[in-house]
Structures are given as C-alpha cells and as structure tokens.
XYZ file of N, CA, C and O in Angstrom:
404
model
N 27.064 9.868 -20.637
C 25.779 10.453 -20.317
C 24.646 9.605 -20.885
O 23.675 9.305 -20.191
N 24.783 9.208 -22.201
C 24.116 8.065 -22.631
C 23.511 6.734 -21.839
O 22.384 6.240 -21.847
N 24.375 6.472 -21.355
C 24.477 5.430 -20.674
C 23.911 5.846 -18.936
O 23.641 4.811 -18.326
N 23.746 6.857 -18.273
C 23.406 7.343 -17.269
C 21.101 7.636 -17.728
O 20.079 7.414 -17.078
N 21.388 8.201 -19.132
C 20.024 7.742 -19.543
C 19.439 6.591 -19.442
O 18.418 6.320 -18.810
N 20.109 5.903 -20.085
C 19.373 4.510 -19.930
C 19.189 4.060 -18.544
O 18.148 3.441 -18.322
N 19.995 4.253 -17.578
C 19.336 3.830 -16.532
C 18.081 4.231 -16.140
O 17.126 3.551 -15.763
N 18.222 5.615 -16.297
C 17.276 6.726 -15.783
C 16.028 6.253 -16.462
O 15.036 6.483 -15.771
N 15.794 5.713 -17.502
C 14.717 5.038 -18.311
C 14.329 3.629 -17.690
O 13.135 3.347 -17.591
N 15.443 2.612 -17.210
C 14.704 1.656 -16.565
C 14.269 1.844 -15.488
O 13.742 0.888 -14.919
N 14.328 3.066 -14.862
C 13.860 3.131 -13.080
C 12.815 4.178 -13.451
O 12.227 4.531 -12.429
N 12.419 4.735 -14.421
C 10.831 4.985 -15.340
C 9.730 3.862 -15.632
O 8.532 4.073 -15.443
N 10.285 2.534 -16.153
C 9.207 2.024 -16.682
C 9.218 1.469 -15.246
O 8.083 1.002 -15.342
N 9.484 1.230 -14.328
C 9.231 0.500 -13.043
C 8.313 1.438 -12.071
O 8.684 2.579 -11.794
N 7.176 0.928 -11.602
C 6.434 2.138 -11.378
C 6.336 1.979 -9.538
O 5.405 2.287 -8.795
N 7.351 1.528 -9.292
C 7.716 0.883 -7.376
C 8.781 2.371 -7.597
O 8.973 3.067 -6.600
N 9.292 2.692 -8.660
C 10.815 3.470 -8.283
C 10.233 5.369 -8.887
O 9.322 5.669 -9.658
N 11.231 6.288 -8.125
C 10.991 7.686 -8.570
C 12.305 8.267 -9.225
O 13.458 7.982 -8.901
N 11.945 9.033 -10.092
C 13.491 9.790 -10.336
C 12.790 11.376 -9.919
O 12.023 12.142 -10.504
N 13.683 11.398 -8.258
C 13.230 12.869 -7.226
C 13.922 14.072 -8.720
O 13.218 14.855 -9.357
N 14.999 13.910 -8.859
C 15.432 15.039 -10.003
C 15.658 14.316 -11.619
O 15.953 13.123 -11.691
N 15.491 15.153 -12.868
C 16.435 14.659 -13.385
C 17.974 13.855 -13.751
O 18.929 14.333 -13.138
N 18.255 12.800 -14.599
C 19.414 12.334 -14.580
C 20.461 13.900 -15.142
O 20.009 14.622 -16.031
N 21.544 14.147 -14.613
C 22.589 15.277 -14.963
C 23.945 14.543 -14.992
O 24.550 14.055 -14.037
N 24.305 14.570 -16.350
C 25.792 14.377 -16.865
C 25.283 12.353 -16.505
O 24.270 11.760 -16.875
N 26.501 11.815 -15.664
C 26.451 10.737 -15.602
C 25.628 10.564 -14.236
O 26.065 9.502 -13.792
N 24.890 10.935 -13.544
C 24.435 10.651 -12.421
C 22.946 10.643 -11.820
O 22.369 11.561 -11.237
N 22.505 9.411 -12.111
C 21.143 9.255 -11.708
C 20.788 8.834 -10.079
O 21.141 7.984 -9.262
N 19.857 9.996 -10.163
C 19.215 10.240 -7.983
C 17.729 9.065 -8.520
O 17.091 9.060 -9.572
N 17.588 8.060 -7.104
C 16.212 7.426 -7.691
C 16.269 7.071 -6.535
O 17.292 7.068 -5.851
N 14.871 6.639 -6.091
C 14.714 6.076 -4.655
C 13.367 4.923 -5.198
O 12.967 4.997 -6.360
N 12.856 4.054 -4.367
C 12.302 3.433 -3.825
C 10.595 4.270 -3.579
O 10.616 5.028 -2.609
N 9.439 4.218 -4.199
C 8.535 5.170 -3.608
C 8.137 4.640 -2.277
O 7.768 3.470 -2.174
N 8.201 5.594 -1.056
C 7.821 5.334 0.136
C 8.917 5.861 1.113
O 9.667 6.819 0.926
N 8.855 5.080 2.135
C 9.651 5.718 3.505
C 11.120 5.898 2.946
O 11.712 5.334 2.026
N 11.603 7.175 4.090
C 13.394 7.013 3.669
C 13.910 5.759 4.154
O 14.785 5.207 3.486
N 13.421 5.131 5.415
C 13.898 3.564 5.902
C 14.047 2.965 4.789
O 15.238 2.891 4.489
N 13.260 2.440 3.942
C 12.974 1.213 3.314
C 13.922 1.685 2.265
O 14.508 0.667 1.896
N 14.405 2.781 1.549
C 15.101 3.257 0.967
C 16.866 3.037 1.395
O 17.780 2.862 0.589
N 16.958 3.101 2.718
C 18.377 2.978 3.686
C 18.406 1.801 3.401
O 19.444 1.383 2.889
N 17.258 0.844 3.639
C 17.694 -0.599 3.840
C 17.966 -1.202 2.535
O 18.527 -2.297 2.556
N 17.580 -0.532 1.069
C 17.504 -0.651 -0.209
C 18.996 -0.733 -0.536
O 19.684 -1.547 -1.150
N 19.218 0.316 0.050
C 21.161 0.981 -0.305
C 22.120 0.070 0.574
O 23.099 -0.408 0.001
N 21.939 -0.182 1.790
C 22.783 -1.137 2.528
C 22.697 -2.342 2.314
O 23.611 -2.993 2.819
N 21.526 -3.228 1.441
C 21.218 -4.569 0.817
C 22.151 -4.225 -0.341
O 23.062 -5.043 -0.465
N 22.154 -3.290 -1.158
C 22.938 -3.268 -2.343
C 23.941 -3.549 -2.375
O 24.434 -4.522 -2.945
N 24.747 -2.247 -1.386
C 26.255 -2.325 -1.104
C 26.598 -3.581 -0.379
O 27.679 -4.058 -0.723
N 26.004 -4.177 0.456
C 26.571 -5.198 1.531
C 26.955 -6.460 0.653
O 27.929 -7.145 0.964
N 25.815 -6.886 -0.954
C 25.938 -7.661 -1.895
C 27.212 -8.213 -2.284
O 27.701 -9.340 -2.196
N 27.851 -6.449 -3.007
C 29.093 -6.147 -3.620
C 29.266 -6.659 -4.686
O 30.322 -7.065 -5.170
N 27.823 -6.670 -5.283
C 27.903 -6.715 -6.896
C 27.903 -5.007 -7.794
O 28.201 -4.867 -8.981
N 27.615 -4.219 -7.129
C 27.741 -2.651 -7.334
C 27.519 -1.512 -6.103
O 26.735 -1.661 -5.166
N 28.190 -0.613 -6.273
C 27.993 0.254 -4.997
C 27.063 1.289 -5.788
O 27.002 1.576 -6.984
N 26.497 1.652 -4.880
C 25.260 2.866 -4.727
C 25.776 3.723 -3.524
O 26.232 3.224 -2.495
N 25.618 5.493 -3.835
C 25.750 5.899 -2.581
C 24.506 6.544 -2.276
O 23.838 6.728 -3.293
N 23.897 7.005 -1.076
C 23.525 7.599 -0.897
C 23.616 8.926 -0.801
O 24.725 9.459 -0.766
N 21.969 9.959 -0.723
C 22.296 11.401 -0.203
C 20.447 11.390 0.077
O 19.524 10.586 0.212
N 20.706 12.857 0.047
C 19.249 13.449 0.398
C 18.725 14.508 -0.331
O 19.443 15.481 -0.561
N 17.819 14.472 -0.646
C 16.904 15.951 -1.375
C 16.057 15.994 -0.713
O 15.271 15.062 -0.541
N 15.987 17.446 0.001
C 14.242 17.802 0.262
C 13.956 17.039 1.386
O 12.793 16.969 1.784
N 15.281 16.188 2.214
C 14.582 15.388 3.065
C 14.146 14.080 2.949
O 13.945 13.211 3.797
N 14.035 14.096 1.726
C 13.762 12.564 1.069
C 15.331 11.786 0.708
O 16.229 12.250 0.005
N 15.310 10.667 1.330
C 16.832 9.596 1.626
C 16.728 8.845 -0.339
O 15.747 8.376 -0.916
N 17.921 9.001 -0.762
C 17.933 8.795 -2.257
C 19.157 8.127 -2.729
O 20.241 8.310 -2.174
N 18.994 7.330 -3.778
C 20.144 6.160 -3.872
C 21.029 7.085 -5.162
O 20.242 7.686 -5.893
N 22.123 7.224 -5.431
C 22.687 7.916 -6.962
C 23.770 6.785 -7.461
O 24.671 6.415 -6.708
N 23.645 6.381 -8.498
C 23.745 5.780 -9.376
C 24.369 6.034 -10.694
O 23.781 6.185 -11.765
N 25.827 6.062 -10.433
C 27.288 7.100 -11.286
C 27.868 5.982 -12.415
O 28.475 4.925 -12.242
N 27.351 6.777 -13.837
C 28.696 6.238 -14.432
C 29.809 7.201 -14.505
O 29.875 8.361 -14.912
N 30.505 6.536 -14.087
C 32.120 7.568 -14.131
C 33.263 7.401 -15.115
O 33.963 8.224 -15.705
N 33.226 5.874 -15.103
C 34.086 5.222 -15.935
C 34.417 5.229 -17.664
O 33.314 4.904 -18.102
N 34.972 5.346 -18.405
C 34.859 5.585 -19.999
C 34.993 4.094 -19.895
O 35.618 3.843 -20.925
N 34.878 3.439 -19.546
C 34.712 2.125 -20.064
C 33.718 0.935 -19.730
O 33.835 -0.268 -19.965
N 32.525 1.771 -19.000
C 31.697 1.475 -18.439
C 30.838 1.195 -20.059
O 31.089 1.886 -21.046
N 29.707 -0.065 -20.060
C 29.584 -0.273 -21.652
C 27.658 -0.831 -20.634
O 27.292 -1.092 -19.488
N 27.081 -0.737 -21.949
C 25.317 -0.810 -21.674
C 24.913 -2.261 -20.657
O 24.001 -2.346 -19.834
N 25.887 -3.272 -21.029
C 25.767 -4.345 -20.363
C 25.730 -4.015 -18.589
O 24.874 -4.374 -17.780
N 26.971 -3.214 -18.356
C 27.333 -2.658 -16.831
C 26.445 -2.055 -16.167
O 26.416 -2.000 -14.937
N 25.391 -1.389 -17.172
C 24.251 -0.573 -16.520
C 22.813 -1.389 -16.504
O 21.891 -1.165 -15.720
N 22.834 -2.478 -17.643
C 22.047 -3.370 -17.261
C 22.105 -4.452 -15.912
O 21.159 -4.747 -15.181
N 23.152 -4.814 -15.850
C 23.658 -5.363 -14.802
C 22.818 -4.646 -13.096
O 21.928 -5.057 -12.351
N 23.692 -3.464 -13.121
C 23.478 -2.417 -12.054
C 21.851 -2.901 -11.603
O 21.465 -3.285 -10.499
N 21.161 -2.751 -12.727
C 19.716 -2.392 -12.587
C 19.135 -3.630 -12.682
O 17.907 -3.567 -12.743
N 19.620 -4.788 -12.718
C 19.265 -6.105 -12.472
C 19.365 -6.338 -10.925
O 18.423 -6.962 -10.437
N 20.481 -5.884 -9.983
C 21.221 -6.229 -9.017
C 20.405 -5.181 -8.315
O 20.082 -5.515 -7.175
N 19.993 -4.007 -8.704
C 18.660 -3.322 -7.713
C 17.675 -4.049 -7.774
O 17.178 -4.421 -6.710
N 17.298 -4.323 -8.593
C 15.706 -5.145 -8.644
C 15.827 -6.515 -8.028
O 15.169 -6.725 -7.008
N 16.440 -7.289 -8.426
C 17.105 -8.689 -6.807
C 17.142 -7.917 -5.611
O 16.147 -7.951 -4.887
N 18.249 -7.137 -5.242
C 17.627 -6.591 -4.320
C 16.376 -6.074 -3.655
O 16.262 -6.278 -2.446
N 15.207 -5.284 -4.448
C 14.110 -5.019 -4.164
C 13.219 -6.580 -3.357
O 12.698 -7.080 -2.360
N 13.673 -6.734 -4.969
C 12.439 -8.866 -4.874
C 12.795 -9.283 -3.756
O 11.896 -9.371 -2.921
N 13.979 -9.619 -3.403
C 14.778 -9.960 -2.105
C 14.078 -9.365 -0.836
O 13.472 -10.182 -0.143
N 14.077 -8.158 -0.467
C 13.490 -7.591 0.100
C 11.926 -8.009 0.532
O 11.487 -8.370 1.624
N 11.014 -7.746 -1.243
C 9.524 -8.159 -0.690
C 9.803 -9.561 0.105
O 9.526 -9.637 1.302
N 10.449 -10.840 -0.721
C 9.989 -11.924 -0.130
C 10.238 -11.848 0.876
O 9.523 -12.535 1.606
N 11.200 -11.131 1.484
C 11.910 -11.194 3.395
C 10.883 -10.589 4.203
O 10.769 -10.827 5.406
N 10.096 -9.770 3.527
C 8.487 -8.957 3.993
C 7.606 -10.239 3.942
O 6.988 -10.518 4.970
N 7.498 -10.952 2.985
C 6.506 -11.799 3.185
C 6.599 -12.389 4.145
O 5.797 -12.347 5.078
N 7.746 -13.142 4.077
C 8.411 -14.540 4.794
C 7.707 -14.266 6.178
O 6.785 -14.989 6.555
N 8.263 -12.983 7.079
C 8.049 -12.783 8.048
C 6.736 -12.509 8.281
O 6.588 -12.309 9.486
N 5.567 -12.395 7.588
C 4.341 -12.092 7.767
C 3.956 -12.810 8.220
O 2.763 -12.782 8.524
C-alpha cells in the first residue's frame, strides 16, 4: 500500500495528471487532465511499449488508467520506473502533437 502511495504522490506533483478517486489498498485510478481520447491513446502507447501494463476503466464516464501493485516483491525502484515510462509516454505523445503541427 506504501508503495501504491507513492505513486499516487508522483501523479500529484504533476499538474498535466488527476487522481479522479483516492489511491485504495494497492491501486491507483489517474488519468491524463482532458479528453477520454487522449487518455485511450495514453493507455494503448503504454501497453503497446511493454515496459509496464496499465489497465483501463471508467468513473463517472471519465476513461481512467489504474495502476496495481500486486506483487510482494514489487520494491520503490518498480514504481519509479512505472512512472518514468508514463511520463515518456506523455513527452512522446506532446512531441508527436508538435511534429505534426
């Protein structure tokens, strides 16, 4: 659960990202602020990587990425990692927005 905090704290100080609910037990809900698209395309850049899986769901209508530690051997590095490999992803993203501008 510790370790499900800390994520939940780096997708706080980032002020592009939301946490729609609290983090509960090991499982942090966070999206992208803005459209559910750009959010879909957030989660299918992630997974397609296959440096970590993200699944999706929905609250309220709003499209949301969750972000599980499950593992007892999952250690602070793994969750730093995670949250390195979203944010490449994001950056990735703007420049592919630019590029095409």
């Amino acid at each position: 659960m510790e370790l499900a905090k800390k994520f939940a704290k780096l997708v706080e100080t980032d002020a592009r990202f939301e946490l729609p609910v609290p983090a509960v037990m090991g499982l942090v809900c966070f999206r992208l602020k803005g459209s559910n698209a750009i959010n879909e395309k957030l989660n299918s850049k992630i997974n397609d990587a296959g440096r970590i899986h993200i699944t999706p769901s929905k609250i309220r209508d709003k499209y949301i990425l969750r972000f599980a530690v499950c593992s007892r051997f999952t250690v602070e590095s793994d969750v730093e990692l995670a949250w390195a490999e979203v944010l490449r992803q994001v950056e990735e993203m703007s420049t592919n927005n630019t590029d095409s501008s």
